[in-house]
Tab-separated table of C-alpha atoms and ligand atoms in Angstrom:
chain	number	residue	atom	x	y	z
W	1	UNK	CA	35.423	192.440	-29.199
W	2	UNK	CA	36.000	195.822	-30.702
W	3	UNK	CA	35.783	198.848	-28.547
W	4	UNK	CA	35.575	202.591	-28.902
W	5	UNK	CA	36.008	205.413	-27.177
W	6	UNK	CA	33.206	208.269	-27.638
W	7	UNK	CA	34.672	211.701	-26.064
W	8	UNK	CA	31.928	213.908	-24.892
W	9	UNK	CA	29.563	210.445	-24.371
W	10	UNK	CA	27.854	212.169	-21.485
W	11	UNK	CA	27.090	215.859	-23.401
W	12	UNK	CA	23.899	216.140	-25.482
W	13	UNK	CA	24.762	214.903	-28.706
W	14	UNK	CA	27.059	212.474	-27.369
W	15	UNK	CA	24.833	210.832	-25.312
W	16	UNK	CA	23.126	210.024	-28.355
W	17	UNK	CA	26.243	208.522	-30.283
W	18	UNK	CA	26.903	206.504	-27.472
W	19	UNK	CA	22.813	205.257	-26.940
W	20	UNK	CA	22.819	204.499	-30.640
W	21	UNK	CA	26.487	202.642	-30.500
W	22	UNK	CA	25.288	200.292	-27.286
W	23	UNK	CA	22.175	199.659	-29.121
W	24	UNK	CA	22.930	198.638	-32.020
W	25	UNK	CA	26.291	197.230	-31.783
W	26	UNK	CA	26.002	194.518	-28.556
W	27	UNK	CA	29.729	192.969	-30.068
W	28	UNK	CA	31.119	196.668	-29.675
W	29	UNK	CA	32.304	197.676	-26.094
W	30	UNK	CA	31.587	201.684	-25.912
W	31	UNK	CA	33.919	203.413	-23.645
W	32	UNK	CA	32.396	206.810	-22.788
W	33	UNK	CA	35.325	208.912	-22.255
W	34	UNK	CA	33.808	212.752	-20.429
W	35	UNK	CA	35.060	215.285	-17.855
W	36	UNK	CA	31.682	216.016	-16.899
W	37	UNK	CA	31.948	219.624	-17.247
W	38	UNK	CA	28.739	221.775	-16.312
W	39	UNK	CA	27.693	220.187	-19.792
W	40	UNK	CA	27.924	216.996	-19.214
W	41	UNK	CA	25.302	214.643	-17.158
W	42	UNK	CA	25.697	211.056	-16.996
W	43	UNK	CA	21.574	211.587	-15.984
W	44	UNK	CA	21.389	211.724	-20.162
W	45	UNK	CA	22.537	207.816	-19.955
W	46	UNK	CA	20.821	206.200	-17.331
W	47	UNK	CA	18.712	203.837	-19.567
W	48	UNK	CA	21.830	202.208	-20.662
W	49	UNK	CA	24.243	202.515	-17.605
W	50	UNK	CA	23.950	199.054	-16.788
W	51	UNK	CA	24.675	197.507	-20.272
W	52	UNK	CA	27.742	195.144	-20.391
W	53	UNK	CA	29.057	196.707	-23.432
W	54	UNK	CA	28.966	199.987	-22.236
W	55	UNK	CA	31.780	201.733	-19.280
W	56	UNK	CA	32.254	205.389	-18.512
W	57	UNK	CA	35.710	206.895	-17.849
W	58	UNK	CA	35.786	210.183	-16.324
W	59	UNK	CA	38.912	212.381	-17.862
W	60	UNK	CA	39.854	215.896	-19.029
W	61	UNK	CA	41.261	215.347	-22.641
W	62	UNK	CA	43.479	218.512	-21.861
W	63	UNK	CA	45.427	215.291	-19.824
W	64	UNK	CA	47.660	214.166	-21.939
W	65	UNK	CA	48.733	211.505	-19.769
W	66	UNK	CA	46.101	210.335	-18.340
W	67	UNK	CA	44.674	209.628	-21.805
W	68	UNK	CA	47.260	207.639	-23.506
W	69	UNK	CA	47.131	205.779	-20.069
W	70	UNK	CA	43.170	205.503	-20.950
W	71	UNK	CA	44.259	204.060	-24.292
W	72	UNK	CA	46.552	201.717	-23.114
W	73	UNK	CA	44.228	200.278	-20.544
W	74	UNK	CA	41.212	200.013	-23.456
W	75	UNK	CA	42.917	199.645	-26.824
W	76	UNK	CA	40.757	201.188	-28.885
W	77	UNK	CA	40.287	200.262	-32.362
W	78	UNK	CA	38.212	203.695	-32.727
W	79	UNK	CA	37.793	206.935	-31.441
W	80	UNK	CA	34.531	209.126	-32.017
W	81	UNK	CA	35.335	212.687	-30.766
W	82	UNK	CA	32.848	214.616	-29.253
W	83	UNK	CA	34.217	216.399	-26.162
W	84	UNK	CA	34.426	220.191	-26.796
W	85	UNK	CA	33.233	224.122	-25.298
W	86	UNK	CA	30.606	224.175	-27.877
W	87	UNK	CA	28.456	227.244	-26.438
W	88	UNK	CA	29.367	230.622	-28.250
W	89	UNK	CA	28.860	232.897	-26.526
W	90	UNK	CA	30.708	231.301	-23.539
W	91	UNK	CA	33.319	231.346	-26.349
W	92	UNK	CA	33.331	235.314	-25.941
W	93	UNK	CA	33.150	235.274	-22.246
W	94	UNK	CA	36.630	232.419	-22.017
W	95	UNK	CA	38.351	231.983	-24.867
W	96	UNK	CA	40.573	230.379	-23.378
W	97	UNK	CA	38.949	227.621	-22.359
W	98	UNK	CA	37.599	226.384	-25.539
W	99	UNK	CA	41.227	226.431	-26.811
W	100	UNK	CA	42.629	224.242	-23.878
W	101	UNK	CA	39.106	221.697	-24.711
W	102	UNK	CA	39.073	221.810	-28.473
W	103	UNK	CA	42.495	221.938	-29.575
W	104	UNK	CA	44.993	220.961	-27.294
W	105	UNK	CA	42.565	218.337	-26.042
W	106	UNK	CA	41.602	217.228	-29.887
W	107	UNK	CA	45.627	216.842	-30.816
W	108	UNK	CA	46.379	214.976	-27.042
W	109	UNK	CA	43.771	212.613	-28.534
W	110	UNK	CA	45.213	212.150	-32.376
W	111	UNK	CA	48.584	211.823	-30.163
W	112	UNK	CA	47.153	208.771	-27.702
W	113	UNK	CA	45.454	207.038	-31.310
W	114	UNK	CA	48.964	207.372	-32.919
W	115	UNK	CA	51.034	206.239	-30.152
W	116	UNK	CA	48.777	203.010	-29.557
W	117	UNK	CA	48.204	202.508	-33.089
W	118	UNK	CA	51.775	202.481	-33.927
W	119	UNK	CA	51.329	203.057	-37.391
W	120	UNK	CA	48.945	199.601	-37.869
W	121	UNK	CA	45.966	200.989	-38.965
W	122	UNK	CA	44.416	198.596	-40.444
W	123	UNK	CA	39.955	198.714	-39.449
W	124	UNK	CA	40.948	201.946	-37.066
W	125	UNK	CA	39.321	205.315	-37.056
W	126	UNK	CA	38.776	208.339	-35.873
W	127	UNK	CA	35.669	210.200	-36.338
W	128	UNK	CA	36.394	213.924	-35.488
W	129	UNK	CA	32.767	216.061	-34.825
W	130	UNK	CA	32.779	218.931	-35.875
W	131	UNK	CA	30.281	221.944	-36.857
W	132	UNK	CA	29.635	224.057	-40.160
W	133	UNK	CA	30.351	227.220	-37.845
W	134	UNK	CA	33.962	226.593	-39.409
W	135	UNK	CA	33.167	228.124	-42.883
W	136	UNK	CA	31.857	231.235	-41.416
W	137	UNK	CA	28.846	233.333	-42.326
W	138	UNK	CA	26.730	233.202	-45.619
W	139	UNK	CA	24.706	235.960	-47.359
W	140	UNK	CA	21.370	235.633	-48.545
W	141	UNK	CA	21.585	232.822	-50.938
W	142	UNK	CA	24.491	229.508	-51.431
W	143	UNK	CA	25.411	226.632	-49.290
W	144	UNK	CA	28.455	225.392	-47.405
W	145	UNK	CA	30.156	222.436	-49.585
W	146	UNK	CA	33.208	220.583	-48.089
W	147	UNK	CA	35.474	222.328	-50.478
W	148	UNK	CA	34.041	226.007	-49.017
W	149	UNK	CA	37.186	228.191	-47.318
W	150	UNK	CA	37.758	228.340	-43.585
W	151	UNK	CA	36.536	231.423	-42.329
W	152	UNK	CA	35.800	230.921	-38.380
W	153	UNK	CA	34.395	234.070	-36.651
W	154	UNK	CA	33.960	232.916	-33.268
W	155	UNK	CA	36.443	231.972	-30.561
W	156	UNK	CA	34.731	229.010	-30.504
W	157	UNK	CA	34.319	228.065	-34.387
W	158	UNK	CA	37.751	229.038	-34.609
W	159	UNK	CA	38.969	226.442	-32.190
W	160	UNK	CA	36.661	224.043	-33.842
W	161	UNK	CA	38.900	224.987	-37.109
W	162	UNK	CA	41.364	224.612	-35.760
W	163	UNK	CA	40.876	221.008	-34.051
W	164	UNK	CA	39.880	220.162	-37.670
W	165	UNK	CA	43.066	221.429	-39.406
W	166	UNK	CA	45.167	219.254	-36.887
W	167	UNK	CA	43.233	216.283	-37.540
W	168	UNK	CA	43.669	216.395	-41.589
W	169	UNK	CA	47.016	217.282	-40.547
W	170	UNK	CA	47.811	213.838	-38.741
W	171	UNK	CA	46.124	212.054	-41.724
W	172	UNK	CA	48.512	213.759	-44.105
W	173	UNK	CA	51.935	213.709	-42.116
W	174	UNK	CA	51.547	210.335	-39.836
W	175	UNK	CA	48.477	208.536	-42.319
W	176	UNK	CA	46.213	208.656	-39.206
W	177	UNK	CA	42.977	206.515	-40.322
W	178	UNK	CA	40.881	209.860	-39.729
W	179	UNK	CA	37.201	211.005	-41.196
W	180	UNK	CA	35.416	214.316	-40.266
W	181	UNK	CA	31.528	215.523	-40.051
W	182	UNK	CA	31.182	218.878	-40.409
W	183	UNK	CA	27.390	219.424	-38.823
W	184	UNK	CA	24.083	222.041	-38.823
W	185	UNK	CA	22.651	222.946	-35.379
W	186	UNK	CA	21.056	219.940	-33.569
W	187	UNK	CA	18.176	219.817	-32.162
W	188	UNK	CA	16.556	217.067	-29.678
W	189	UNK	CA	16.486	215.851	-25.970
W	190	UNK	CA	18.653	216.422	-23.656
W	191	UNK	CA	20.315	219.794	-25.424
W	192	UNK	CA	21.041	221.986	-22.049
W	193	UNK	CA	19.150	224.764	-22.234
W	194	UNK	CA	21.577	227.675	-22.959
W	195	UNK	CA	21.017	226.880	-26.397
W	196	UNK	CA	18.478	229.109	-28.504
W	197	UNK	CA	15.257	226.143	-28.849
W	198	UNK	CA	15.367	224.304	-25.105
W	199	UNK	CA	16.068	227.879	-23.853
W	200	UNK	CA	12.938	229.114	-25.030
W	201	UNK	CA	10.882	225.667	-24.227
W	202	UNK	CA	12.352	226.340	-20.850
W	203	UNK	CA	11.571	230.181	-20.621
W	204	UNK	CA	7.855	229.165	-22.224
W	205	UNK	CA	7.397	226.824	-19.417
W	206	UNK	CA	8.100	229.569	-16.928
W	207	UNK	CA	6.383	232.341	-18.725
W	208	UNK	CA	9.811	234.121	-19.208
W	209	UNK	CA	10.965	236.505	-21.296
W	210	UNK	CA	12.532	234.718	-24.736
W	211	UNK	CA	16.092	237.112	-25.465
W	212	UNK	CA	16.415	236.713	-29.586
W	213	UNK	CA	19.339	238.219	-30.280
W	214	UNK	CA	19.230	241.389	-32.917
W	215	UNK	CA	16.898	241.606	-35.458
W	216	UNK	CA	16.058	237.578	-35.326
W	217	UNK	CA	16.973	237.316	-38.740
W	218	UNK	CA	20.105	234.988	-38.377
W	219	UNK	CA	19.586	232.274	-39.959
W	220	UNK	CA	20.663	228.298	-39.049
W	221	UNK	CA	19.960	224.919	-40.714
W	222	UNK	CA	18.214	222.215	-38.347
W	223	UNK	CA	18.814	219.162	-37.954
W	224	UNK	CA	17.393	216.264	-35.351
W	225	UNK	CA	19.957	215.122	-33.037
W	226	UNK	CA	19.365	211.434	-33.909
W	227	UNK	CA	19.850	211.782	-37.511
W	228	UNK	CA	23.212	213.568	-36.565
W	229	UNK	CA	24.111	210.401	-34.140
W	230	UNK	CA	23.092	208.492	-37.646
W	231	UNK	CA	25.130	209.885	-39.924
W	232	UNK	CA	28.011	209.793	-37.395
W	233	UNK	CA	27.233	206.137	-37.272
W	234	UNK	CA	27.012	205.704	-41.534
W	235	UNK	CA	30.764	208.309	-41.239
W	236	UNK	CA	32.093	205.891	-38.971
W	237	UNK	CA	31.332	202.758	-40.745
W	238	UNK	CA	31.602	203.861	-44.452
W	239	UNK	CA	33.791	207.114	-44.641
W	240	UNK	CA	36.427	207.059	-46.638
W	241	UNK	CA	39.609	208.081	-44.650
W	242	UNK	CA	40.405	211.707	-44.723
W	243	UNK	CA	37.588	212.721	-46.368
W	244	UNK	CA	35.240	215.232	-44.560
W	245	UNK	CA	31.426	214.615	-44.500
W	246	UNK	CA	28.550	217.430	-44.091
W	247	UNK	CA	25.552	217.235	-42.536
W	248	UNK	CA	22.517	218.927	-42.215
W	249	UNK	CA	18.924	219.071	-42.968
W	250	UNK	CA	18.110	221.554	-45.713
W	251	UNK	CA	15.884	222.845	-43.140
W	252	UNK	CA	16.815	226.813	-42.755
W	253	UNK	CA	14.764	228.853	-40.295
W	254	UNK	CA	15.578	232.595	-38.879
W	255	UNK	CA	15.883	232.727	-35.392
W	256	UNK	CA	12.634	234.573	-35.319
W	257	UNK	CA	10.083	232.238	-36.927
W	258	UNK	CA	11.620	229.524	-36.077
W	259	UNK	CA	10.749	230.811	-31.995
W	260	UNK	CA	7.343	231.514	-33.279
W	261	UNK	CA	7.024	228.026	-34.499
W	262	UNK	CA	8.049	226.529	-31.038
W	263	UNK	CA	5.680	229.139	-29.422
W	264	UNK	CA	2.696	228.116	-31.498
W	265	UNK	CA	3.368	224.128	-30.750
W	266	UNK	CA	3.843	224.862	-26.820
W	267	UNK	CA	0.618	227.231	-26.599
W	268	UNK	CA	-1.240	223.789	-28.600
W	269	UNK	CA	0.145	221.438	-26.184
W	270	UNK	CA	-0.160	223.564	-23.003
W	271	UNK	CA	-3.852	224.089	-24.155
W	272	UNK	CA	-2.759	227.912	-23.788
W	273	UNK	CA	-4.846	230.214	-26.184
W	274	UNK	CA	-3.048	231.185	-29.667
W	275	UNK	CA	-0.187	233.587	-29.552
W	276	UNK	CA	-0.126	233.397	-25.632
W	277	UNK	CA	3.350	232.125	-26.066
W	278	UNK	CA	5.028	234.940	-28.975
W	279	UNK	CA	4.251	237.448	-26.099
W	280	UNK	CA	7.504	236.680	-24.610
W	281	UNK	CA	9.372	237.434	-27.811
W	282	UNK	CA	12.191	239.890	-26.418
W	283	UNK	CA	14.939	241.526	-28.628
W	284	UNK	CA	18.185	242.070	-27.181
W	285	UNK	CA	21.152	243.446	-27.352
W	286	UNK	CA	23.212	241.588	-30.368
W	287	UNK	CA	26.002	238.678	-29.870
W	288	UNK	CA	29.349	240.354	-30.931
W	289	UNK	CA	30.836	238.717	-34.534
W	290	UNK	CA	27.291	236.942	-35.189
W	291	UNK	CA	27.216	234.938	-38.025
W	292	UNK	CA	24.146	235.700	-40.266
W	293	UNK	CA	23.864	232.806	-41.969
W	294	UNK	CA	24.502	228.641	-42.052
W	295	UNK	CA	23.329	226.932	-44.710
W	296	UNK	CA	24.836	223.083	-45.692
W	297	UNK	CA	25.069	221.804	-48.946
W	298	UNK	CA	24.963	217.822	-47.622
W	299	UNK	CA	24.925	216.446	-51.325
W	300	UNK	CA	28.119	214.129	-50.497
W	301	UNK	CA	27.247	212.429	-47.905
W	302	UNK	CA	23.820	211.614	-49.904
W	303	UNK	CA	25.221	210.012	-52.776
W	304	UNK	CA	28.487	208.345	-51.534
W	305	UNK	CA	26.636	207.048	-48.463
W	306	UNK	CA	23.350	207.343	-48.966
W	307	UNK	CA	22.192	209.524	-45.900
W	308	UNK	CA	19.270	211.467	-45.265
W	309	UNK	CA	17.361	212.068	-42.428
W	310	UNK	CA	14.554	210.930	-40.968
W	311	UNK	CA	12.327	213.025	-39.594
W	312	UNK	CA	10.713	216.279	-40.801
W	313	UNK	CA	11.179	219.389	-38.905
W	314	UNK	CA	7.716	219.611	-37.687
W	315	UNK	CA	7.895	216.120	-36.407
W	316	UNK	CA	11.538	216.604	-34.588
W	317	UNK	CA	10.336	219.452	-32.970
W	318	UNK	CA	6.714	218.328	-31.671
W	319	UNK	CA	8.479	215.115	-30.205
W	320	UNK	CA	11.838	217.599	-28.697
W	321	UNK	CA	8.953	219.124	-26.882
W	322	UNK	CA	7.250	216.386	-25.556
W	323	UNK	CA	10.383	214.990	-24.348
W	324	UNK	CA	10.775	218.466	-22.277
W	325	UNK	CA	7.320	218.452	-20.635
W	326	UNK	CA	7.654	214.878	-19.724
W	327	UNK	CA	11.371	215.467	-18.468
W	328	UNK	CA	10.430	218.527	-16.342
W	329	UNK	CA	13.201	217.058	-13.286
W	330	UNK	CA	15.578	216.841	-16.213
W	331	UNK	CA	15.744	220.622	-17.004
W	332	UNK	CA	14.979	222.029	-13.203
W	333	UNK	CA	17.735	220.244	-11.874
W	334	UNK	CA	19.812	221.643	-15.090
W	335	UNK	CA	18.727	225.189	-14.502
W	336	UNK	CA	19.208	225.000	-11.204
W	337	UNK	CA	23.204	226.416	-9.372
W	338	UNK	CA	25.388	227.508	-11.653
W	339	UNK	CA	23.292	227.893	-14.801
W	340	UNK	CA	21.409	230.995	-13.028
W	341	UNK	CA	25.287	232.639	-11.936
W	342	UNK	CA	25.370	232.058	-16.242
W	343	UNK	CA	21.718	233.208	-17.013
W	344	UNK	CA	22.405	236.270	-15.251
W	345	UNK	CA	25.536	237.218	-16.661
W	346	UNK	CA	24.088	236.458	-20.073
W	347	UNK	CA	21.307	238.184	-20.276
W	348	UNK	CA	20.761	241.080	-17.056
W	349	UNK	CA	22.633	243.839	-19.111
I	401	NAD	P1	27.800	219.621	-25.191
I	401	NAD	O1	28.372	220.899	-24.682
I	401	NAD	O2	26.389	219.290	-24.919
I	401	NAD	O3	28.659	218.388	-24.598
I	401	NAD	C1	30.057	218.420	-24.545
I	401	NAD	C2	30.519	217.223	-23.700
I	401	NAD	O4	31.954	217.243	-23.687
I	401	NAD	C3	30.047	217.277	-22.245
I	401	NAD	O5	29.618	216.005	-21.824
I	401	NAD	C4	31.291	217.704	-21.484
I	401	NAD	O6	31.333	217.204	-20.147
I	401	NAD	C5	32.390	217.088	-22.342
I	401	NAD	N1	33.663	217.821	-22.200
I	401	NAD	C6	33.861	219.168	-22.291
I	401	NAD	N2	35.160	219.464	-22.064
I	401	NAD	C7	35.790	218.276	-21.852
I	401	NAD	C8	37.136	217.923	-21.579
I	401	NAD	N3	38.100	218.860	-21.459
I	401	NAD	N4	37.451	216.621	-21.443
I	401	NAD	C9	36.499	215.656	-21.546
I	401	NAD	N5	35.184	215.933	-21.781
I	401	NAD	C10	34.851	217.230	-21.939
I	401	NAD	O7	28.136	219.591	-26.743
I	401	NAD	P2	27.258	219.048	-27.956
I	401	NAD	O8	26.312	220.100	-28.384
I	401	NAD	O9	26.772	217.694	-27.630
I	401	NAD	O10	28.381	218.961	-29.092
I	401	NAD	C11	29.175	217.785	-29.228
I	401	NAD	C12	30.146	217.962	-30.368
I	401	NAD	O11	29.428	218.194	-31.581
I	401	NAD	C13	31.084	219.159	-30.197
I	401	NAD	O12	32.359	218.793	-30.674
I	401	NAD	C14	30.464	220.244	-31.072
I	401	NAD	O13	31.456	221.132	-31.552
I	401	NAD	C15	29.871	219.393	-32.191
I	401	NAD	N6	28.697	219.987	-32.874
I	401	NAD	C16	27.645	220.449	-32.128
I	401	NAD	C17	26.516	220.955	-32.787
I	401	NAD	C18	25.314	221.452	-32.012
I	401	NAD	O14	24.375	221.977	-32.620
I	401	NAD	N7	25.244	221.278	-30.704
I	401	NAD	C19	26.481	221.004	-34.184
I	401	NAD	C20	27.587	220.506	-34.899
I	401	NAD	C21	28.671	219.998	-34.221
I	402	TYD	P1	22.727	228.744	-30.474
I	402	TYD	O1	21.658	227.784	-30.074
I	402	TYD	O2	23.585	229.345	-29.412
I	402	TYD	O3	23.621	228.018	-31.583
I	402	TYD	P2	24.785	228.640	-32.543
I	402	TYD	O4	25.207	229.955	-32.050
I	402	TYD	O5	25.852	227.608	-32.395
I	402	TYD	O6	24.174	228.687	-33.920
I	402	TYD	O7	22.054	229.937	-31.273
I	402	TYD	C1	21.253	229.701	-32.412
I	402	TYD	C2	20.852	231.049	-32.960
I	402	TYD	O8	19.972	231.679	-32.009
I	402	TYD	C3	22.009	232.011	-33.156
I	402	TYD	O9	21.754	232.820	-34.312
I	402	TYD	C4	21.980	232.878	-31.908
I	402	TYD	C5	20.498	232.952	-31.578
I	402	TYD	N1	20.179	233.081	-30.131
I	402	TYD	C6	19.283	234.064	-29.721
I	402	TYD	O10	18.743	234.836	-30.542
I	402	TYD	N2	18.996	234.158	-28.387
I	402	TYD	C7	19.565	233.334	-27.462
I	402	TYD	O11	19.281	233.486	-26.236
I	402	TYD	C8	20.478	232.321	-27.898
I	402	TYD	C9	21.139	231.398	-26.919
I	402	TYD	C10	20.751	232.224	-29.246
């Protein structure tokens, strides 16, 4: 039997991966390798906790010896790396932290592959995640390619960068068997609501001011988090080693229609009367070194592997927000202790 490890199985879009991986792979065993940081919820897995292919493993990656230990014990013939900081502006507030998580804890892992790989590579991978926040900010018109420069703003995009320069780098000096994704925001269930859309579902809910940041006119690509976990599965399976894949959904909204959007679906399906919702709409105060525009060109992974998604926009959303009113216990238990210490610092200026 093969087995993986997924790092970051218990976050949002790693619980995902990992639902998709026990699914549809019964002769894979799926090692779910998380901290459980104020991010991560094992709640997010409970449909497939009892699976026989599928065991969690609670570790920090920033332990490098308690992770080669992990490999050791599991021999994995794959890695899918997932576990990172991945909020912004928590980026500005601890640097620090997302440079212990993302890099140090992205090489301990290339280190643990190599070590237990011992140079036979042969069918092993690892799939590094990582985010079109890397290539920095675009104007009003072009795309981000593969081939587009490095040009992190962000503590956190630059530790992402940085995780991703280390893991070419092992594929160049020690032939690590490594492939990269290089995604647009997600979208979906179970995204903890500090993020821009279940923020404002959350805020709607509670008839709560929504904070857009600036003029609302930054601009991100969308993209459903199960065609992300799919073309993390089609990476996996079909990459070819070192190459680096982006993904996204040629789906660009600004910030401020696309919060208009949610508004007008929630005020539909909380049989509130039009425009109840937009109300709310609050500009704040700006997010220091905001980027004003993603945009992914995801041509290559089209034609080499055939990937697009599957869902429109429209359709993504309306089911992201049925899976919030139904999952009500889900986000009060999330916004509950230590995400109001967080709210508060965020946004009471
Ligand atoms: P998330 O914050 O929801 O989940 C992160 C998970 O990693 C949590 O389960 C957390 O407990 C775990 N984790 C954090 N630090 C850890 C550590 N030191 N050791 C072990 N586990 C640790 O993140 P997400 O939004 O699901 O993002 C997952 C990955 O995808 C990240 O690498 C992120 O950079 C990348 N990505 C995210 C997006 C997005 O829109 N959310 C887009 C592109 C790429
Ligand atoms: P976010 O969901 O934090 O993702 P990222 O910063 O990784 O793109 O933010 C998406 C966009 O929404 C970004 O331009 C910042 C903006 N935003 C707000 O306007 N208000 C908010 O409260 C948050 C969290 C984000």
């Amino acid at each position: 039997m093969k087995s993986i490890i997924i790092t970051g199985g218990a976050g949002f879009i790693g619980s995902h991966v990992t639902r998709t991986f026990v699914n549809k792979y019964p002769e894979y065993q799926i090692i779910n390798l998380d901290a459980l940081t104020y991010a991560g919820n094992l709640g997010n897995l409970r449909d497939i906790e009892e699976r026989s292919n599928y065991k969690f493993v609670k570790a920090d990656i920033t332990d490098a010896n308690k992770i080669v230990e992990i490999f050791k014990e599991h021999q994995p013939d794959g890695v899918i790396h997932l576990a990172a900081e991945s909020h912004v502006d928590r980026s500005i507030t601890n640097p620090v932290a997302f440079v212990m998580t993302n890099v140090i804890g992205t090489v301990n892992l290339l280190n643990a592959a190599k070590e237990i790989w011992e140079d036979h590579y042969y069918e092993k991978r690892f799939l590094h995640v990582s985010t079109d926040e890397v290539y920095g900010s675009l104007g009003e018109i072009g795309l981000f390619t593969e081939t587009s420069r490095y040009d992190p703003h962000s503590p956190y995009s630059a530790s992402k960068a940085s995780s991703d320069h280390f893991v070419r780098a092992y594929h160049d000096t020690f032939g690590l068997p490594v492939v990269l994704t290089n995604c647009s925001n997600n979208y979906g269930p179970n995204h903890f609501p500090e993020k821009l859309i279940p923020l404002c579902i959350h805020n709607i809910l509670h008839n709560k001011p929504l904070p857009i940041y600036g003029d609302g006119k930054f601009t991100r690509d969308w993209l459903f988090v199960i065609d992300h976990a799919r073309a993390i599965d089609l990476v996996y399976h079909k990459g070819k080693n070192g190459e680096s894949y982006n993904v996204g959904g040629f789906n660009e909204w600004q910030n401020i229609n696309l919060v208009k959007e949610l508004c007008k679906q929630m005020d539909e399906k909380l049989g509130r009367p039009e425009r109840t919702s937009e109300q709310l709409i609050t500009f704040v105060k700006d997010r220091p070194g905001h980027d004003i525009r993603y945009a992914i060109d995801a041509t290559k992974i089209n034609r080499e592997l055939g990937y697009s998604p599957s869902v429109t926009f429209e359709q993504g959303l309306s089911e992201t927000i049925d899976w919030y009113l139904s999952n009500q216990e889900w986000l009060n238990d999330i916004t509950s202790g230590d995400y109001q210490q967080y709210y508060k610092m965020q946004y009471t200026v």
